[in-house]
Short mmCIF file of C-alpha atoms and ligand atoms in Angstrom, two decimals:
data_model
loop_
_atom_site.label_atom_id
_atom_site.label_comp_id
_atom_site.label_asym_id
_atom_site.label_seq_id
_atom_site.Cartn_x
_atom_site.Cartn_y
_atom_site.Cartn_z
CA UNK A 680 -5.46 -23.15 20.87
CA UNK A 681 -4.81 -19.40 20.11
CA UNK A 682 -5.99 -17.77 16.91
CA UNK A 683 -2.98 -16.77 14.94
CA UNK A 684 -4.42 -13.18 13.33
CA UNK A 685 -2.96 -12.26 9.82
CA UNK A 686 -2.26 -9.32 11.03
CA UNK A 687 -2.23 -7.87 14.79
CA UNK A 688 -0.57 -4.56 15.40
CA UNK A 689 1.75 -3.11 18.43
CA UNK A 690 0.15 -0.52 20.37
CA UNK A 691 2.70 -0.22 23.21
CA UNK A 692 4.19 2.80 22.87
CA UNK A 693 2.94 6.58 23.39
CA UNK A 694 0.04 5.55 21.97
CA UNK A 695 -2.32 5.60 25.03
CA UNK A 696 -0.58 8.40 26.13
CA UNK A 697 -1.18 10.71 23.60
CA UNK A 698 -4.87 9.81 22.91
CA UNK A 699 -5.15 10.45 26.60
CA UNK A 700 -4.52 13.73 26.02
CA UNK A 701 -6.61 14.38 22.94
CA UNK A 702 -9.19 13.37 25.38
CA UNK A 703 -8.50 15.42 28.34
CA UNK A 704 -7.71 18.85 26.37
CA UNK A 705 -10.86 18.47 24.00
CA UNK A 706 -8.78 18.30 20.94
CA UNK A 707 -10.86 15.38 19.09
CA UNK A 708 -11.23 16.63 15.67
CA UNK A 709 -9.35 17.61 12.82
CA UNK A 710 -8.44 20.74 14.26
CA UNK A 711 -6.11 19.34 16.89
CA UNK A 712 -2.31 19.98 16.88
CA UNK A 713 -1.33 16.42 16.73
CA UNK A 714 -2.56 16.41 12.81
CA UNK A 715 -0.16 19.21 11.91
CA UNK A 716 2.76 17.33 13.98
CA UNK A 717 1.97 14.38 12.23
CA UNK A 718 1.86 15.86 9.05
CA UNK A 719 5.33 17.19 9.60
CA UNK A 720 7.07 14.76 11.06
CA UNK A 721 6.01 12.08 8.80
CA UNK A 722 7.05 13.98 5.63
CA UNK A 723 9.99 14.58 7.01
CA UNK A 724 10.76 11.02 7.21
CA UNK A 725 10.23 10.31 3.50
CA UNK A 726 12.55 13.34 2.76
CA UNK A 727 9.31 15.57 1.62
CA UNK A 728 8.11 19.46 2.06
CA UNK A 729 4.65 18.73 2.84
CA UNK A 730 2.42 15.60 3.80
CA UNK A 731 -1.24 16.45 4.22
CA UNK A 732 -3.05 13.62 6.56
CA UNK A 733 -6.30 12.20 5.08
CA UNK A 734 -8.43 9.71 6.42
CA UNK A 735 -7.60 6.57 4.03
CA UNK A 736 -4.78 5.68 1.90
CA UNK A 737 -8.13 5.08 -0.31
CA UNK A 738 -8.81 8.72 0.04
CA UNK A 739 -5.34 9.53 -0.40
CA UNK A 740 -5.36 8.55 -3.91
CA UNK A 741 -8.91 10.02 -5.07
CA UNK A 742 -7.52 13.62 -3.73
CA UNK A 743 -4.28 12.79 -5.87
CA UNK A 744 -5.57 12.34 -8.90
CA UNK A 745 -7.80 15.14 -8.30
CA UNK A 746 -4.80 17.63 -7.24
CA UNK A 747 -3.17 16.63 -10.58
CA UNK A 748 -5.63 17.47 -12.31
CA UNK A 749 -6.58 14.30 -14.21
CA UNK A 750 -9.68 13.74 -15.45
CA UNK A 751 -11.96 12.58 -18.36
CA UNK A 752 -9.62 11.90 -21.76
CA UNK A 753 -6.74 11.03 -19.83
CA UNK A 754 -5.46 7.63 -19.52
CA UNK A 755 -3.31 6.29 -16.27
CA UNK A 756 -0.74 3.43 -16.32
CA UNK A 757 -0.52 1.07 -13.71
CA UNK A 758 -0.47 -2.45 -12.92
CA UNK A 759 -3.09 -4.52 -12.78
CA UNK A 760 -1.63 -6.33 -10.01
CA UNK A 761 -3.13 -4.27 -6.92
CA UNK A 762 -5.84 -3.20 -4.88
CA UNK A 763 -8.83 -1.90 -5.65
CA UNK A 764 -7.89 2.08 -4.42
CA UNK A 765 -5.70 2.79 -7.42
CA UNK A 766 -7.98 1.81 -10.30
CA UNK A 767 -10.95 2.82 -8.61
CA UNK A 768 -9.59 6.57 -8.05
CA UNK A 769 -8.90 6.53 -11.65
CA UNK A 770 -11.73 5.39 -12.89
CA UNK A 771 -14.33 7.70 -10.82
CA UNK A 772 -12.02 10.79 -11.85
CA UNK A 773 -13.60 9.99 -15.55
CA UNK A 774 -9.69 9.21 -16.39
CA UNK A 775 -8.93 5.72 -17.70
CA UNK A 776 -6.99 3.36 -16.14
CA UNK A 777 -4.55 1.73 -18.55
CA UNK A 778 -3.27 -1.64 -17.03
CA UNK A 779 0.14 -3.77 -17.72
CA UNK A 780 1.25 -7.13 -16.35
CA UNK A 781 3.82 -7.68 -13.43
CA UNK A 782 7.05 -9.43 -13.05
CA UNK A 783 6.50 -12.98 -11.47
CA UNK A 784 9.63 -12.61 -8.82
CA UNK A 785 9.02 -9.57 -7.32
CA UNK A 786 5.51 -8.89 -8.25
CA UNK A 787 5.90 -5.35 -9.00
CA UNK A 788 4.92 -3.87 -12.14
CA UNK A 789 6.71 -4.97 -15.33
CA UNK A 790 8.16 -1.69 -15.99
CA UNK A 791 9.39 -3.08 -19.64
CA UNK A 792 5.86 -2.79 -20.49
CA UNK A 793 4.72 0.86 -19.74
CA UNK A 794 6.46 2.36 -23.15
CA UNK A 795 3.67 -0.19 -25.03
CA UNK A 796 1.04 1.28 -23.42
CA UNK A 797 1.42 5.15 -24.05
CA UNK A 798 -0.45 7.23 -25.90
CA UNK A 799 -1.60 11.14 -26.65
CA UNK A 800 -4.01 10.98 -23.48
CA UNK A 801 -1.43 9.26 -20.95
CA UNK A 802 -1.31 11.67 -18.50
CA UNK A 803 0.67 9.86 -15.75
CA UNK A 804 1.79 6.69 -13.78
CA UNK A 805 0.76 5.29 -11.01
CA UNK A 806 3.19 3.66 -9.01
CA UNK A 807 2.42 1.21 -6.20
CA UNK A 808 4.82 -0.95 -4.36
CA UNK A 809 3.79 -4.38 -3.93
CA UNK A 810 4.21 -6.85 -0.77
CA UNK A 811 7.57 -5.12 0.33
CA UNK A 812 9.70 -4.89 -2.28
CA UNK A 813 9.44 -1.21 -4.57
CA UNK A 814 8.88 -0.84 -8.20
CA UNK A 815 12.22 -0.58 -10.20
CA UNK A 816 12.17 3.22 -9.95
CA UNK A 817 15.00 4.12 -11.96
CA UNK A 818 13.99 3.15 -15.68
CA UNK A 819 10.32 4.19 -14.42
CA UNK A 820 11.79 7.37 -13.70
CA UNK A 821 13.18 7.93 -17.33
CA UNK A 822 10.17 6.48 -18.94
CA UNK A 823 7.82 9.39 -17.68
CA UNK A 824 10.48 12.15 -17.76
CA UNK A 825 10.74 11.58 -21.68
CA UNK A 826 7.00 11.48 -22.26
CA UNK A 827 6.35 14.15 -19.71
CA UNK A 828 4.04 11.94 -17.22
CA UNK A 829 3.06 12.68 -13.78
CA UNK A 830 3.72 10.09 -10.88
CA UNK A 831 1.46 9.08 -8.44
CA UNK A 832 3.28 6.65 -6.08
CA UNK A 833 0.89 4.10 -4.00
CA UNK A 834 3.59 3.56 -1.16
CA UNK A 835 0.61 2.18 1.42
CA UNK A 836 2.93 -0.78 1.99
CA UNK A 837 6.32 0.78 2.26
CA UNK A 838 6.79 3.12 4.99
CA UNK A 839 10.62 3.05 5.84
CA UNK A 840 11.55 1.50 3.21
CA UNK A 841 14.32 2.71 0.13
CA UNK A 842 14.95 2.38 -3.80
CA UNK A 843 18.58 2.80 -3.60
CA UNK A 844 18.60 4.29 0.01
CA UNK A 845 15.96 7.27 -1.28
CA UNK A 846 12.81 6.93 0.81
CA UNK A 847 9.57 5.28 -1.09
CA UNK A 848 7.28 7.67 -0.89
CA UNK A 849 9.61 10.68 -2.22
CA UNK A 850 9.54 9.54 -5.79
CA UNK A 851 6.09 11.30 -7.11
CA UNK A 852 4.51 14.48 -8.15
CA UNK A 853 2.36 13.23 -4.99
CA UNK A 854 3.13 10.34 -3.25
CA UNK A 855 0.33 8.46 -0.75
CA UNK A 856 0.35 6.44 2.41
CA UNK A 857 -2.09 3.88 4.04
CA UNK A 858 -2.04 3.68 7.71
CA UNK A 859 -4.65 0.86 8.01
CA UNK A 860 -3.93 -1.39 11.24
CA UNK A 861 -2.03 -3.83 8.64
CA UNK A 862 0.50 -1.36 7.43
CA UNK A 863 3.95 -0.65 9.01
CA UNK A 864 2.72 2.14 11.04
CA UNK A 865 -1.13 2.78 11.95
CA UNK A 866 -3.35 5.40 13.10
CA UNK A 867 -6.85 2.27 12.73
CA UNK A 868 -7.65 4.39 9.48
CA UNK A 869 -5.67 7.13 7.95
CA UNK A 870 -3.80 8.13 5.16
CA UNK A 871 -1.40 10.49 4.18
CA UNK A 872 -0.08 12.58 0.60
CA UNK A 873 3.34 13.62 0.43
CA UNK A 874 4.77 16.17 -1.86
CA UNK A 875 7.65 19.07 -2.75
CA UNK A 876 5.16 21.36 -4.70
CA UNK A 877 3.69 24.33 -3.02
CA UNK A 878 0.79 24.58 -4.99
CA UNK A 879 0.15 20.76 -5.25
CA UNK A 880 0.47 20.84 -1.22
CA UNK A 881 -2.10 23.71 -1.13
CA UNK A 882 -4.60 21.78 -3.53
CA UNK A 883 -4.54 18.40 -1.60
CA UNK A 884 -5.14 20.54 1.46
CA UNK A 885 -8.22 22.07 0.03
CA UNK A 886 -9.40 19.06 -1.77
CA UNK A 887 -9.45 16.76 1.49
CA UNK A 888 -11.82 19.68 2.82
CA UNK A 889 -14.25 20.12 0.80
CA UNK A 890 -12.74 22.80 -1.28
CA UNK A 891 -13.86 25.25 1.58
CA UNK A 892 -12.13 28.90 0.71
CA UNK A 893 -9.87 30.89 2.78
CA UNK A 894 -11.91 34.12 2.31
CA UNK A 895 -15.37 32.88 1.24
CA UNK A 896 -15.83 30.10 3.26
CA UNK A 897 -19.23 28.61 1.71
CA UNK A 898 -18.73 29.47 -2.21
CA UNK A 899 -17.01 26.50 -3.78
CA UNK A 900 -15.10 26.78 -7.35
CA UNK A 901 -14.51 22.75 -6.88
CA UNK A 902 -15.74 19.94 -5.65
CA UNK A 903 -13.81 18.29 -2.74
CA UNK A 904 -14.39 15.83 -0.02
CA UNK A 905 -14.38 15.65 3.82
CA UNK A 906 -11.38 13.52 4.08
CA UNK A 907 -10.48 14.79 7.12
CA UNK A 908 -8.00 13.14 9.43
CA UNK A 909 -8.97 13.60 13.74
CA UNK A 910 -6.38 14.38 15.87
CA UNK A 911 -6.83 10.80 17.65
CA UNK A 912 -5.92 9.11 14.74
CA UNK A 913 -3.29 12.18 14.21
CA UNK A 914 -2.13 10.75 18.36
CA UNK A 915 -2.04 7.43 17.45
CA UNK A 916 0.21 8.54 14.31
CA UNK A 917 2.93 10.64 16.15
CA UNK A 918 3.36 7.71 19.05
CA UNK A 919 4.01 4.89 15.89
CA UNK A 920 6.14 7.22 14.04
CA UNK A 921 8.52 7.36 16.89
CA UNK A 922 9.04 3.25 16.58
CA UNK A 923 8.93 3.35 12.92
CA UNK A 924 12.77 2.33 12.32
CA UNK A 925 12.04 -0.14 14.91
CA UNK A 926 8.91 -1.85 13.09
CA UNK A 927 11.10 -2.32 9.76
CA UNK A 928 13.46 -4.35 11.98
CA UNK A 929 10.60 -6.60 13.18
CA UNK A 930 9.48 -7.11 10.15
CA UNK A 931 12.23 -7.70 8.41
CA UNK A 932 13.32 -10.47 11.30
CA UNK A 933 9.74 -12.02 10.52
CA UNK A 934 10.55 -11.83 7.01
CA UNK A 935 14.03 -13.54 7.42
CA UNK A 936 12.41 -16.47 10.51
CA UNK A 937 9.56 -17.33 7.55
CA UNK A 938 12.40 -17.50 4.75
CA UNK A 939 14.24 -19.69 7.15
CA UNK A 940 11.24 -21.73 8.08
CA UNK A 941 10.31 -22.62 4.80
CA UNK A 942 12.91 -22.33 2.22
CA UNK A 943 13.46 -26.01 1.76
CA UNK A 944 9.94 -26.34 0.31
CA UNK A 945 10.14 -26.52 -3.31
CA UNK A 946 6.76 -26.52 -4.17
CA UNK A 947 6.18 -22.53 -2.28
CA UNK A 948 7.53 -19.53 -3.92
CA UNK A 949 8.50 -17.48 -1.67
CA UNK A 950 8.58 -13.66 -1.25
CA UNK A 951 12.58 -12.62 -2.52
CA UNK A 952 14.74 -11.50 0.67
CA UNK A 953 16.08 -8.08 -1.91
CA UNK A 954 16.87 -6.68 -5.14
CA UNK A 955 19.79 -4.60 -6.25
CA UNK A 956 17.69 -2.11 -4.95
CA UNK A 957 16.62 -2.62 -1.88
CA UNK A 958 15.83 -5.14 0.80
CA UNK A 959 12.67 -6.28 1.53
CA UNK A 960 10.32 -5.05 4.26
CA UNK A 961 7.38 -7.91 4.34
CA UNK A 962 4.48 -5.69 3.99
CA UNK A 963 3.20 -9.47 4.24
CA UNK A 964 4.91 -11.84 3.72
CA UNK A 965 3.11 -13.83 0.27
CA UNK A 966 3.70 -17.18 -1.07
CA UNK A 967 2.21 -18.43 -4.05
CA UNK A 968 1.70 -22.29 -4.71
CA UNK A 969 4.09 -23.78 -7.87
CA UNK A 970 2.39 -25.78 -10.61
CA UNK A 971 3.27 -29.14 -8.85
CA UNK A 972 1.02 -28.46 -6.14
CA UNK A 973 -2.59 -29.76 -6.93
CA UNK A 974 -4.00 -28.26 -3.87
CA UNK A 975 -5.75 -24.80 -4.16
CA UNK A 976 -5.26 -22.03 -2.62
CA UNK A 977 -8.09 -21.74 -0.88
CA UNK A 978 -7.44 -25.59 0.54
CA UNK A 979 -4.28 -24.22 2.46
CA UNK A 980 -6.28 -21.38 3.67
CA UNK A 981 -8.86 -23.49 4.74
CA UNK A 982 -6.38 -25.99 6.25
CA UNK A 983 -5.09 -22.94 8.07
CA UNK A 984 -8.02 -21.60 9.14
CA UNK A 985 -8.72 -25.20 10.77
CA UNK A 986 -5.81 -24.84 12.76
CA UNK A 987 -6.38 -21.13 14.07
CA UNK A 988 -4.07 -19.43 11.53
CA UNK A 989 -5.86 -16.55 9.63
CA UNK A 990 -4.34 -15.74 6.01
CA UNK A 991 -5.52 -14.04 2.98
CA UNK A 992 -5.52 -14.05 -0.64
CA UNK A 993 -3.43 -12.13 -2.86
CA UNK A 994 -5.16 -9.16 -5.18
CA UNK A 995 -7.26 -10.36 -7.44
CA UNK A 996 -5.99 -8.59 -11.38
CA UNK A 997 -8.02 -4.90 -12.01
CA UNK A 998 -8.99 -6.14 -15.91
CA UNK A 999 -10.51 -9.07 -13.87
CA UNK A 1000 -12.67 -7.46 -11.92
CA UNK A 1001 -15.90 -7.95 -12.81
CA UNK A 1002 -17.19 -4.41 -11.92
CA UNK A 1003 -14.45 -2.69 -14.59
CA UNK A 1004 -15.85 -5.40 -17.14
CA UNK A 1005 -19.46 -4.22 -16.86
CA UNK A 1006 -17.98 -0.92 -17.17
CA UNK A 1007 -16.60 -2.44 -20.92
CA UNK A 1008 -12.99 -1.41 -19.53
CA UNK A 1009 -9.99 -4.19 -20.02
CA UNK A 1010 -12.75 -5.66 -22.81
CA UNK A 1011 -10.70 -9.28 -23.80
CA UNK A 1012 -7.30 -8.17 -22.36
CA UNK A 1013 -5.13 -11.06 -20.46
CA UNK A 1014 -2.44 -10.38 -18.34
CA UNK A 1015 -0.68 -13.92 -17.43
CA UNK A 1016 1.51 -13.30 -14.42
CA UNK A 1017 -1.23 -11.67 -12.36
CA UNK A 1018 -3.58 -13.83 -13.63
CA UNK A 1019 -1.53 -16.65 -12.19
CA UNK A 1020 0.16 -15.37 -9.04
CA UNK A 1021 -3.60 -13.78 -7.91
CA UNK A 1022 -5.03 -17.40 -8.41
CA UNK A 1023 -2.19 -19.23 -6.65
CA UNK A 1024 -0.94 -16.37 -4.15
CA UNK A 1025 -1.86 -15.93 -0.28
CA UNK A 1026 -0.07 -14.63 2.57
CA UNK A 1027 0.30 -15.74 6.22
CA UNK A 1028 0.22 -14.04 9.40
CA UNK A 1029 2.59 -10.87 8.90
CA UNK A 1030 1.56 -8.18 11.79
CA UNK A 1031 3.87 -6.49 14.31
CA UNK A 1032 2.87 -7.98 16.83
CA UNK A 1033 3.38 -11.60 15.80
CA UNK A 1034 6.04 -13.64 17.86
CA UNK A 1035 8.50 -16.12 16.77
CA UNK A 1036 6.80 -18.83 18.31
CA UNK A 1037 3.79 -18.27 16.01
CA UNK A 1038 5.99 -17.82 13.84
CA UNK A 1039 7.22 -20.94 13.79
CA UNK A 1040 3.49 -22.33 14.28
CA UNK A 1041 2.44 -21.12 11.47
CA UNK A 1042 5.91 -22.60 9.55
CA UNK A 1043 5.17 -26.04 10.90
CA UNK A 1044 1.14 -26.01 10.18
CA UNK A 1045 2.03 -25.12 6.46
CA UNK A 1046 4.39 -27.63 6.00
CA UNK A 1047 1.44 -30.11 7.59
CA UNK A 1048 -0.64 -28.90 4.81
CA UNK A 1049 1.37 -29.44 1.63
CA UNK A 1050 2.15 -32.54 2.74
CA UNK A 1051 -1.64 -33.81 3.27
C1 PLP B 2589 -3.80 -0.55 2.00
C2 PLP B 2589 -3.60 -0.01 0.66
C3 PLP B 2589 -4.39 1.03 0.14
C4 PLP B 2589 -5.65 1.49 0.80
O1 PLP B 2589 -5.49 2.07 2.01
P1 PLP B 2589 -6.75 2.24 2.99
O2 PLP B 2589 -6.21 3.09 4.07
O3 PLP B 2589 -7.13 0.87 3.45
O4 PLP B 2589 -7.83 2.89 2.22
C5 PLP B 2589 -4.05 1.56 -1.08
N1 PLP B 2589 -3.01 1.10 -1.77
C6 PLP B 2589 -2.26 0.08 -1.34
C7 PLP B 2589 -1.11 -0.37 -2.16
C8 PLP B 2589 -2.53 -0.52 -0.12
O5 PLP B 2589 -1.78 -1.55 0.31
#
């Protein structure tokens, strides 16, 4: 039987075409015209001056923090519910990350719980959109306006979608991208910043290249990175961007077969189909196992996995990770929700390229397993 992939994305398009080209003019590196075009276009999509192409959404969020300036004796909110980018880009910027819980619906960041958290040093927020649904930008918004905080928004898992039909990704001082092979659009590794300020613009540029200078090339004032994107990944970018409205309607369809598929089990939560504020886009599409169900997660998984279907677990909490503990950060702190939902949370095949027959494979093999 065929391996179902958790994630498997669609390469049809332009893509072979343009990398074709990248071969036969040369134009390999960083220097080649498709990184400028991809740059452009792609802001332009999220309703933003500049975007400046990197080559991780990992690396995306080190060179914000940098660009803003934040840095030892500043503290960054965020929740603790996410990967292992956000905190980490915090935390080896000498800032401190500052974490709160998230809301057990939509698995976003509790927003009620920011105000708790700030102090003199908070310097900013970090944002990041979980799963496919965005943060509740509006109170968010108003929080950090009134105690003067920068926003970093993590939108590595919402390319086209909205908070009240504004693109994610135009809501920060900077705002970063992901285009890993399991995001909506891919370029195999890549990232992107987005942002309206000049200057901002102009520092993530230098930043991502090792703070060369325009005039003396080999003296550095600062300390960057080469975080360079190629133009083949730049080729790969432009040809996905062109299908990008068409991916959120592919996903979304997935999103809505799944919720059909399994809605009458009572024992799964399952990811919800919107908010007032927007409709979700199924980054992945999650599940997380209700208290009735003595199985673990890593059972289903395994049952899964028996049967050809790859899945994964959801993020494990940042004040959890055992590498911030040594550090002494999150000393004693509990955060129930993500404590919960990261113990009894996975997601099932959610690529692209997935088709409604494994769709419904996948539907009928997790039924199997609840039941055993
Ligand atoms: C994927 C992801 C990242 C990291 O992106 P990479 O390109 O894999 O480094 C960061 N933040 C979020 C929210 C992500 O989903």
């Amino acid at each position: 039987m065929n391996y179902i992939p958790v994630n498997e994305p669609l390469l049809d398009g332009n893509e072979k075409k343009y990398l074709l080209e990248c071969i036969e003019t040369g134009w390999i590196s960083s220097e080649g015209a498709f990184v400028n075009q991809f740059e452009g276009q792609f802001a332009n999509k999220v309703d933003r001056k500049y975007g400046i192409a990197v080559s991780s959404g990992s690396a995306a969020l080190d060179v914000a923090i940098a660009a803003l300036k934040i840095g030892p004796g500043d503290e960054v909110i965020l929740s603790t519910f996410t990967i292992i980018s956000c905190a980490a880009a915090i935390v080896r910027s000498g800032a401190k990350p500052v974490v709160i819980d998230c809301d057990p619906i939509t698995w976003n960041m509790d927003v009620s719980q920011i105000e708790g958290k700030i102090t003199s040093k908070t310097k900013a927020i970090m944002i990041v959109h979980i799963y496919g649904l965005p943060v509740d930008l509006e109170p968010l918004l108003a929080i950090a306006y009134k105690h003067k905080l920068k926003i970093i928004e993590d939108a590595a898992e919402m390319h086209g979608q909205t908070y009240k039909g504004h693109p994610c990704g135009s809501f920060g001082d900077i705002s970063t991208f992901s285009f890993y092979p399991n995001k909506h659009i891919t370029t195999g590794e890549g990232g992107m910043l987005v942002t309206d300020n000049a200057e901002i613009a102009d520092r993530c540029r230098s930043l991502r290249n090792l703070c060369f200078q325009p005039q003396k090339r080999f003296v550095h004032e600062e300390l960057g990175w080469n975080f360079r994107m190629t133009n083949l990944q730049a080729a790969l970018g432009v040809a996905q961007l062109e299908r990008i409205d068409e991916f959120v309607i592919r996903k979304r369809t997935m999103g809505e077969k799944y919720t059909e598929l399994l809605s009458d089990i009572s024992s799964l939560q399952l990811p919800l189909v919107k908010t007032t504020y927007a409709n979700n886009i199924y980054w992945v599409f999650g599940l997380v196992l209700k208290d009735e169900v003595s199985l673990s997660v890593s059972d289903i998984m395994m049952y899964l996995k028996n049967n050809n279907i790859g899945s994964r677990p959801f993020f494990w909490p940042m004040h959890e990770q055992p590498i911030f503990q040594k550090m002494g950060l999150f000393n004693k702190e509990s955060y129930p929700v993500a404590e919960k939902i990261s113990r009894r949370g996975f997601y099932i095949p959610s690529g692209l390229a997935l088709t409604e027959e494994q769709i419904k494979k996948v539907a009928a093999i997790l039924r199997e397993a609840l039941n055993s």
